[in-house]
Coordinates of C-alpha atoms in Angstrom, one line a residue:
M77 CA 6.1 15.8 -68.9
T78 CA 3.5 16.3 -72.1
R79 CA -0.1 16.7 -71.6
G80 CA -0.3 13.7 -73.9
A81 CA 2.1 11.6 -71.6
I82 CA 0.2 12.8 -68.4
C83 CA -3.4 11.7 -70.0
S84 CA -2.1 8.2 -71.0
M85 CA -0.8 7.5 -67.3
P86 CA -3.0 5.4 -65.2
L87 CA -5.6 7.2 -63.0
A88 CA -3.7 5.3 -59.8
L89 CA -0.8 8.0 -60.5
V90 CA -3.3 10.5 -59.7
A91 CA -4.2 9.0 -56.3
L92 CA -0.8 8.5 -55.1
A93 CA 0.0 11.8 -56.2
L94 CA -2.6 13.4 -54.2
S95 CA -1.0 11.5 -51.2
A96 CA 2.4 12.9 -51.8
F97 CA 0.6 16.4 -52.1
A98 CA -0.9 16.1 -48.6
I99 CA 2.4 14.4 -47.0
G100 CA 4.5 17.5 -48.4
T101 CA 1.9 19.6 -47.1
T102 CA 1.5 18.2 -44.2
E103 CA 5.5 18.5 -43.6
F104 CA 6.0 21.9 -43.8
L105 CA 2.1 23.2 -42.7
T106 CA 3.7 24.6 -39.6
N107 CA 6.3 26.8 -40.7
G108 CA 3.3 29.3 -41.4
L109 CA 1.3 28.6 -38.3
L110 CA 3.8 29.2 -35.7
S111 CA 2.6 32.7 -34.3
S112 CA -0.7 30.8 -34.1
L113 CA 0.8 27.5 -32.6
A114 CA 2.7 30.0 -30.0
A115 CA -0.3 32.1 -28.9
D116 CA -2.8 29.1 -28.8
F117 CA -0.5 26.8 -26.4
D118 CA 1.5 30.2 -24.5
I119 CA 4.7 29.4 -25.2
S120 CA 7.5 31.1 -27.2
V121 CA 8.1 30.7 -30.8
A122 CA 11.2 29.3 -30.5
D123 CA 9.5 26.4 -28.5
A124 CA 6.7 26.5 -30.9
G125 CA 9.5 25.5 -34.0
L126 CA 9.3 21.9 -32.2
V127 CA 6.5 21.2 -34.3
T128 CA 8.9 21.0 -37.2
T129 CA 11.7 19.4 -34.9
A130 CA 9.3 16.5 -34.0
Y131 CA 8.1 15.7 -37.5
A132 CA 11.5 15.6 -39.2
I133 CA 12.7 12.9 -35.9
G134 CA 9.6 10.8 -37.1
Q135 CA 11.1 10.9 -40.5
M136 CA 14.6 9.3 -39.0
C137 CA 12.5 6.6 -37.7
G138 CA 11.0 5.7 -41.0
P139 CA 13.3 3.3 -42.7
L140 CA 12.4 0.9 -39.2
L141 CA 8.6 0.9 -40.6
A142 CA 10.1 0.4 -44.1
L143 CA 11.6 -2.5 -43.1
A144 CA 8.8 -3.9 -41.0
T145 CA 6.9 -3.8 -44.1
L146 CA 9.3 -4.7 -46.8
R147 CA 8.0 -8.2 -47.2
L148 CA 4.5 -7.0 -47.8
P149 CA 2.6 -6.2 -51.0
A150 CA 3.2 -2.6 -52.2
K151 CA -1.1 -1.8 -52.5
R152 CA -1.0 -3.2 -48.6
V153 CA 1.5 -1.1 -47.6
L154 CA 0.5 2.3 -49.3
A155 CA -3.1 1.4 -47.7
I156 CA -1.5 1.0 -44.5
L157 CA 0.5 4.2 -44.6
M158 CA -1.8 6.3 -45.5
V159 CA -4.3 5.1 -43.0
F160 CA -1.5 5.7 -40.4
F161 CA -1.1 9.5 -42.1
T162 CA -4.5 10.5 -41.9
L163 CA -5.3 9.2 -38.4
G164 CA -2.1 11.3 -37.8
N165 CA -3.3 14.5 -38.8
L166 CA -6.5 14.1 -37.2
V167 CA -5.1 13.4 -33.8
A168 CA -3.1 16.3 -34.3
A169 CA -5.8 18.8 -35.2
L170 CA -7.4 17.8 -31.7
S171 CA -4.4 17.7 -29.8
P172 CA -5.4 19.3 -26.3
T173 CA -1.5 20.1 -24.9
F174 CA 1.4 21.0 -27.0
T175 CA 3.1 18.1 -25.7
F176 CA 0.1 16.0 -27.6
L177 CA 0.5 17.7 -30.7
L178 CA 4.9 16.8 -30.7
V179 CA 3.8 13.0 -30.2
S180 CA 1.2 13.4 -32.9
R181 CA 3.7 15.2 -35.4
F182 CA 6.6 12.5 -34.7
V183 CA 4.3 9.8 -35.0
T184 CA 2.8 10.8 -38.0
A185 CA 6.2 11.4 -39.7
W186 CA 7.1 7.9 -39.8
S187 CA 5.2 6.8 -42.5
H188 CA 6.2 9.7 -44.8
T189 CA 9.6 8.1 -45.6
A190 CA 8.2 5.1 -46.0
F191 CA 5.6 5.9 -48.4
F192 CA 7.7 7.8 -50.5
G193 CA 10.2 4.6 -51.2
V194 CA 6.8 2.4 -51.6
A195 CA 5.0 4.6 -53.8
S196 CA 8.3 4.9 -56.5
V197 CA 8.0 1.2 -56.8
A198 CA 4.6 0.9 -57.0
A199 CA 4.4 3.5 -59.7
S200 CA 6.9 2.2 -61.9
R201 CA 5.1 -1.0 -62.0
L202 CA 2.0 0.7 -63.4
V203 CA 3.9 1.6 -66.7
P204 CA 6.1 0.3 -69.4
R205 CA 9.6 0.5 -68.6
R206 CA 10.1 3.8 -71.0
K207 CA 7.3 5.3 -69.1
Q208 CA 8.5 4.7 -65.6
A209 CA 10.5 7.7 -64.7
G210 CA 7.6 10.1 -66.2
A211 CA 5.3 8.0 -63.7
I212 CA 7.3 8.7 -61.1
A213 CA 7.8 12.4 -62.0
L214 CA 3.9 12.6 -61.9
V215 CA 3.6 10.9 -58.6
F216 CA 6.2 13.4 -57.0
T217 CA 4.6 16.4 -59.2
G218 CA 2.3 16.4 -55.9
L219 CA 4.9 16.9 -53.8
S220 CA 6.3 20.2 -55.6
L221 CA 3.0 21.5 -55.7
A222 CA 2.3 20.9 -51.7
N223 CA 5.2 23.4 -51.5
V224 CA 3.7 26.0 -54.0
L225 CA 0.2 25.3 -53.2
G226 CA -0.7 23.3 -50.2
M227 CA 1.6 25.0 -47.6
P228 CA 0.7 28.7 -48.4
V229 CA -3.1 27.6 -48.6
G230 CA -2.5 25.9 -45.2
T231 CA -1.2 28.9 -43.8
L232 CA -4.2 31.1 -45.2
T233 CA -6.5 28.3 -44.0
G234 CA -4.9 28.8 -40.3
Q235 CA -5.6 32.4 -40.2
V236 CA -9.1 32.2 -41.0
W237 CA -10.0 28.5 -39.3
G238 CA -7.1 28.5 -36.9
W239 CA -4.0 25.7 -36.9
R240 CA -6.3 23.3 -36.4
G241 CA -8.5 23.8 -39.6
S242 CA -5.3 23.5 -41.3
F243 CA -4.5 20.1 -40.0
L244 CA -8.6 19.1 -40.5
V245 CA -7.9 20.0 -44.2
V246 CA -4.8 17.7 -44.9
T247 CA -6.9 15.2 -43.1
A248 CA -9.6 15.5 -45.6
V249 CA -7.2 15.4 -48.2
S250 CA -5.3 12.4 -46.9
A251 CA -8.6 10.3 -46.5
A252 CA -9.6 11.3 -50.2
S253 CA -6.1 10.1 -51.3
L254 CA -6.8 6.8 -49.3
A255 CA -10.1 5.8 -51.0
G256 CA -8.2 6.8 -54.3
I257 CA -5.4 3.9 -53.4
A258 CA -8.2 1.7 -52.3
V259 CA -10.0 2.0 -55.9
L260 CA -7.4 2.8 -57.8
V261 CA -4.4 0.9 -57.7
P262 CA -4.3 -2.5 -58.6
A263 CA -3.0 -5.4 -56.7
D264 CA 0.7 -6.3 -57.2
R265 CA 1.5 -8.3 -60.2
D266 CA 4.6 -9.3 -58.7
N267 CA 4.9 -10.3 -54.5
A268 CA 8.4 -11.2 -54.6
A269 CA 9.3 -10.7 -51.1
A270 CA 12.6 -8.6 -50.8
N271 CA 15.8 -10.2 -49.4
L272 CA 16.5 -8.0 -46.5
R273 CA 20.7 -9.1 -46.3
E274 CA 20.4 -7.9 -49.9
S275 CA 18.6 -4.7 -48.7
L276 CA 20.9 -4.0 -46.3
R277 CA 24.2 -4.5 -48.6
P278 CA 25.0 -1.1 -49.1
F279 CA 24.8 0.4 -45.7
T280 CA 28.2 -1.8 -45.0
N281 CA 30.0 0.8 -47.0
A282 CA 31.5 3.7 -45.0
R283 CA 31.0 6.2 -47.8
L284 CA 27.4 5.8 -48.2
W285 CA 27.2 6.8 -44.7
L286 CA 29.5 10.2 -45.8
A287 CA 27.3 10.9 -48.5
L288 CA 24.1 10.7 -45.9
A289 CA 26.0 12.9 -43.6
A290 CA 26.6 15.6 -46.2
T291 CA 22.8 15.3 -47.3
A292 CA 21.5 15.9 -43.7
I293 CA 24.2 18.8 -42.6
G294 CA 24.0 20.5 -46.4
F295 CA 20.2 20.7 -46.2
G296 CA 19.8 21.4 -42.5
G297 CA 21.4 24.6 -42.7
L298 CA 18.5 25.9 -44.8
F299 CA 16.2 24.6 -41.7
A300 CA 17.6 26.6 -39.3
S301 CA 16.2 29.7 -40.9
F302 CA 13.0 28.6 -43.2
T303 CA 11.7 26.4 -39.6
Y304 CA 11.0 30.6 -38.7
I305 CA 10.0 31.9 -41.7
E306 CA 6.9 33.0 -40.4
P307 CA 7.9 35.1 -37.4
I308 CA 11.4 36.6 -39.6
L309 CA 8.8 37.8 -42.4
T310 CA 6.4 39.5 -39.6
T311 CA 8.4 40.5 -36.9
V312 CA 11.9 41.4 -38.8
T313 CA 11.1 42.2 -42.0
G314 CA 7.5 43.9 -41.1
F315 CA 5.0 42.3 -43.6
S316 CA 1.9 41.3 -42.5
S317 CA 0.6 37.3 -41.6
T318 CA -1.6 37.5 -44.5
D319 CA 1.3 38.4 -46.6
V320 CA 3.2 35.2 -45.6
V321 CA 0.9 33.3 -48.2
W322 CA 2.0 34.9 -51.2
L323 CA 5.5 35.3 -50.0
L324 CA 5.5 31.5 -49.0
A325 CA 4.4 31.2 -52.9
I326 CA 7.1 32.9 -54.0
Y327 CA 9.5 30.6 -52.5
G328 CA 7.7 27.2 -53.4
A329 CA 7.9 28.8 -56.7
G330 CA 12.0 29.0 -56.2
L331 CA 11.9 25.3 -55.1
V332 CA 10.0 24.1 -58.3
V333 CA 12.6 25.9 -60.6
G334 CA 15.6 25.1 -58.5
N335 CA 14.5 21.6 -58.8
W336 CA 14.3 21.6 -62.5
L337 CA 17.2 23.4 -63.3
A338 CA 19.8 22.0 -60.5
G339 CA 18.4 18.6 -62.1
R340 CA 19.6 19.5 -66.0
A341 CA 22.7 20.6 -63.9
A342 CA 23.7 17.4 -61.8
D343 CA 23.3 15.5 -65.3
R344 CA 26.0 17.4 -66.8
A345 CA 28.3 17.8 -63.6
L346 CA 27.1 16.3 -60.3
H347 CA 29.7 17.3 -58.1
A348 CA 30.1 21.0 -59.6
T349 CA 26.5 21.4 -59.5
T350 CA 25.9 20.7 -55.7
I351 CA 29.3 22.5 -54.5
T352 CA 28.2 25.3 -56.4
L353 CA 24.4 25.4 -54.3
L354 CA 26.1 24.8 -51.3
I355 CA 28.3 27.8 -52.1
V356 CA 25.5 29.8 -53.1
L357 CA 23.0 28.9 -50.4
A358 CA 25.6 29.6 -47.6
C359 CA 25.9 33.0 -49.0
A360 CA 22.1 33.6 -49.4
L361 CA 21.8 32.7 -45.6
T362 CA 24.3 35.2 -44.8
V363 CA 23.0 38.0 -46.7
F364 CA 19.3 37.0 -45.5
A365 CA 21.1 37.5 -42.0
F366 CA 21.8 41.6 -43.0
T367 CA 18.9 42.3 -45.4
A368 CA 15.8 40.8 -43.8
H369 CA 14.5 43.9 -42.8
Y370 CA 14.3 45.4 -46.6
R371 CA 11.3 44.3 -48.1
A372 CA 12.2 44.8 -51.4
V373 CA 15.8 42.3 -50.7
T374 CA 13.6 39.8 -48.6
V375 CA 11.2 39.0 -51.9
P376 CA 13.9 37.3 -54.5
M377 CA 15.8 36.3 -51.3
L378 CA 12.9 33.8 -50.9
F379 CA 13.0 32.8 -54.3
L380 CA 16.7 32.3 -54.2
L381 CA 16.8 30.3 -50.7
G382 CA 14.2 28.2 -51.9
A383 CA 15.8 27.6 -55.2
C384 CA 18.9 26.7 -54.0
G385 CA 18.0 25.0 -50.8
F386 CA 15.8 22.6 -52.5
G387 CA 17.9 22.7 -55.6
L388 CA 20.5 20.2 -53.7
L389 CA 17.8 17.6 -52.9
T390 CA 18.4 16.4 -56.8
P391 CA 22.2 16.1 -56.9
L392 CA 22.4 15.0 -53.5
Q393 CA 19.8 11.9 -53.9
T394 CA 21.7 11.3 -57.3
F395 CA 24.8 11.1 -55.2
V396 CA 23.5 8.6 -52.3
L397 CA 21.9 6.3 -55.1
R398 CA 25.1 5.6 -56.4
F399 CA 25.6 3.5 -53.3
A400 CA 22.3 1.4 -54.0
G401 CA 23.0 -0.4 -57.1
N402 CA 20.3 -3.0 -57.9
E403 CA 20.7 -4.2 -54.7
S404 CA 18.6 -2.1 -52.1
S405 CA 15.6 0.3 -52.3
L406 CA 16.1 1.0 -48.7
V407 CA 19.0 3.5 -49.5
G408 CA 16.4 6.3 -51.4
T409 CA 14.4 5.6 -47.8
A410 CA 17.6 6.1 -45.7
N411 CA 18.4 9.2 -47.8
T412 CA 15.1 10.7 -47.1
A413 CA 15.7 9.8 -43.2
A414 CA 18.8 12.0 -43.8
F415 CA 16.8 14.7 -44.8
G416 CA 14.9 14.8 -41.9
A417 CA 18.0 14.4 -39.9
G418 CA 19.0 17.7 -41.3
I419 CA 15.9 19.1 -40.6
T420 CA 15.5 18.3 -37.4
L421 CA 19.4 19.8 -37.0
G422 CA 18.8 22.9 -37.9
S423 CA 15.3 23.6 -36.4
L424 CA 17.4 22.6 -33.0
L425 CA 20.0 25.0 -33.9
G426 CA 17.4 27.7 -34.5
A427 CA 15.8 26.9 -31.6
T428 CA 19.0 26.9 -29.7
V429 CA 20.0 30.6 -30.7
L430 CA 16.7 31.9 -30.2
N431 CA 16.6 30.2 -26.6
N432 CA 19.9 31.5 -25.8
G433 CA 19.2 35.4 -26.0
G434 CA 20.1 35.3 -30.0
T435 CA 18.2 36.9 -32.7
F436 CA 16.7 36.1 -35.9
T437 CA 19.9 37.7 -37.9
A438 CA 21.9 35.4 -35.4
V439 CA 19.7 32.3 -36.7
N440 CA 20.6 33.0 -40.5
L441 CA 24.0 33.5 -39.9
S442 CA 23.9 30.1 -37.9
A443 CA 21.8 28.3 -40.9
G444 CA 24.7 30.2 -43.3
A445 CA 27.4 28.4 -40.8
M446 CA 26.0 24.8 -41.0
T447 CA 25.5 24.7 -44.7
L448 CA 29.4 25.9 -44.7
L449 CA 30.0 22.4 -42.5
G450 CA 27.8 20.4 -45.3
L451 CA 30.0 21.8 -48.1
V452 CA 32.9 20.6 -46.3
V453 CA 31.2 17.0 -45.6
Y454 CA 30.4 16.9 -49.2
T455 CA 33.6 18.1 -50.7
V456 CA 35.5 15.3 -48.6
A457 CA 32.9 12.9 -49.9
A458 CA 33.2 13.9 -53.6
L459 CA 37.2 13.5 -53.4
T460 CA 36.3 10.1 -52.3
D461 CA 34.3 9.0 -55.2
R462 CA 35.6 7.0 -57.7
R463 CA 32.9 6.5 -59.9
S464 CA 31.9 9.9 -61.1
A465 CA 32.5 8.7 -64.8
T466 CA 29.4 6.0 -64.3
V467 CA 26.7 8.3 -62.4
P468 CA 23.6 6.2 -62.8
A469 CA 20.4 7.6 -64.3
R470 CA 19.1 10.7 -62.5
V471 CA 15.8 10.1 -60.7
P472 CA 13.5 12.8 -62.1
A473 CA 14.0 16.3 -60.2
A474 CA 10.6 16.2 -59.1
A475 CA 11.2 12.9 -57.5
M476 CA 14.4 13.9 -55.2
R477 CA 12.6 14.9 -52.1
Q478 CA 11.3 11.9 -50.7

């Protein structure tokens, strides 16, 4: 988007973008804080990784919340979800036990999945049809910035003030975004209730479930490794805890570049782009298993992992949205839940390897194997696809990760 285009957008989109930034930061905040959590609660790093798993499982439950609020006006739903999210982060910051923290992460994540589906609709209603794609992209720019800035800054905050300080900062940002939604987002012009039967119709298609499985398994392989990126960088590669901040920023830069390039490539060849990314990601994870000891290799490898892993978001979402047509806004929400399922499976895979005496090398090898399985599932789904000649317009790359 050009500077002029951004300036012409309603201020309400800024409030939605700030909410996206807070949500994206919270999702991956703990990946840079595992050692601190493990020390504070006197648990292993493998067990500390369950904070990522708990959040991802909560994302999987998010469609239930989306269904429960399907007939409510968008502004009211957005406000309710951000109240839910803000309180969840505050409770996490005050957690007296690790179990309490896990529960708070699980509950908070319910609002994550539902928010992005509603925010997309709200953003598109704020502008003329010719500007809708740009409006959605502006909102989800907040999500990209969360990975480039929010996650490393959250890690730095945790190193200075402790992990509880990181959650308190996110709570403050969430509260600010809630105020912005209350003041800036206009009341709905169209309050027509969604038809539940129409919304659920696409889910009777077995190929949709195969596509969702490809999303979960293919993307999930990355998180068998990324969940434990902080201890890998400090205990295997030998970086200091302060170095993790700029290393995560490099990873985030790869995310943004990969998302943009993959979006452009997917417009031209959806299946070829997705299969190529899955192959490269599986190879990168396997190579990382043997090169994580070398700093000179680890730095560019982080960029590549971010680019390939999150580059998958655009083509995977585009493929799944083929099954939505004009009947269901819940399909995108379901794919967000599939991403959550992938993070759950990946983080559990990593924890299982570590808890059974495996090393971080074994974790990365397992991550590569999971990605290869995702490649197989996606290939089957692509071979059953008979609509490749009628690919719908791609959702903006920045909007892919709901």
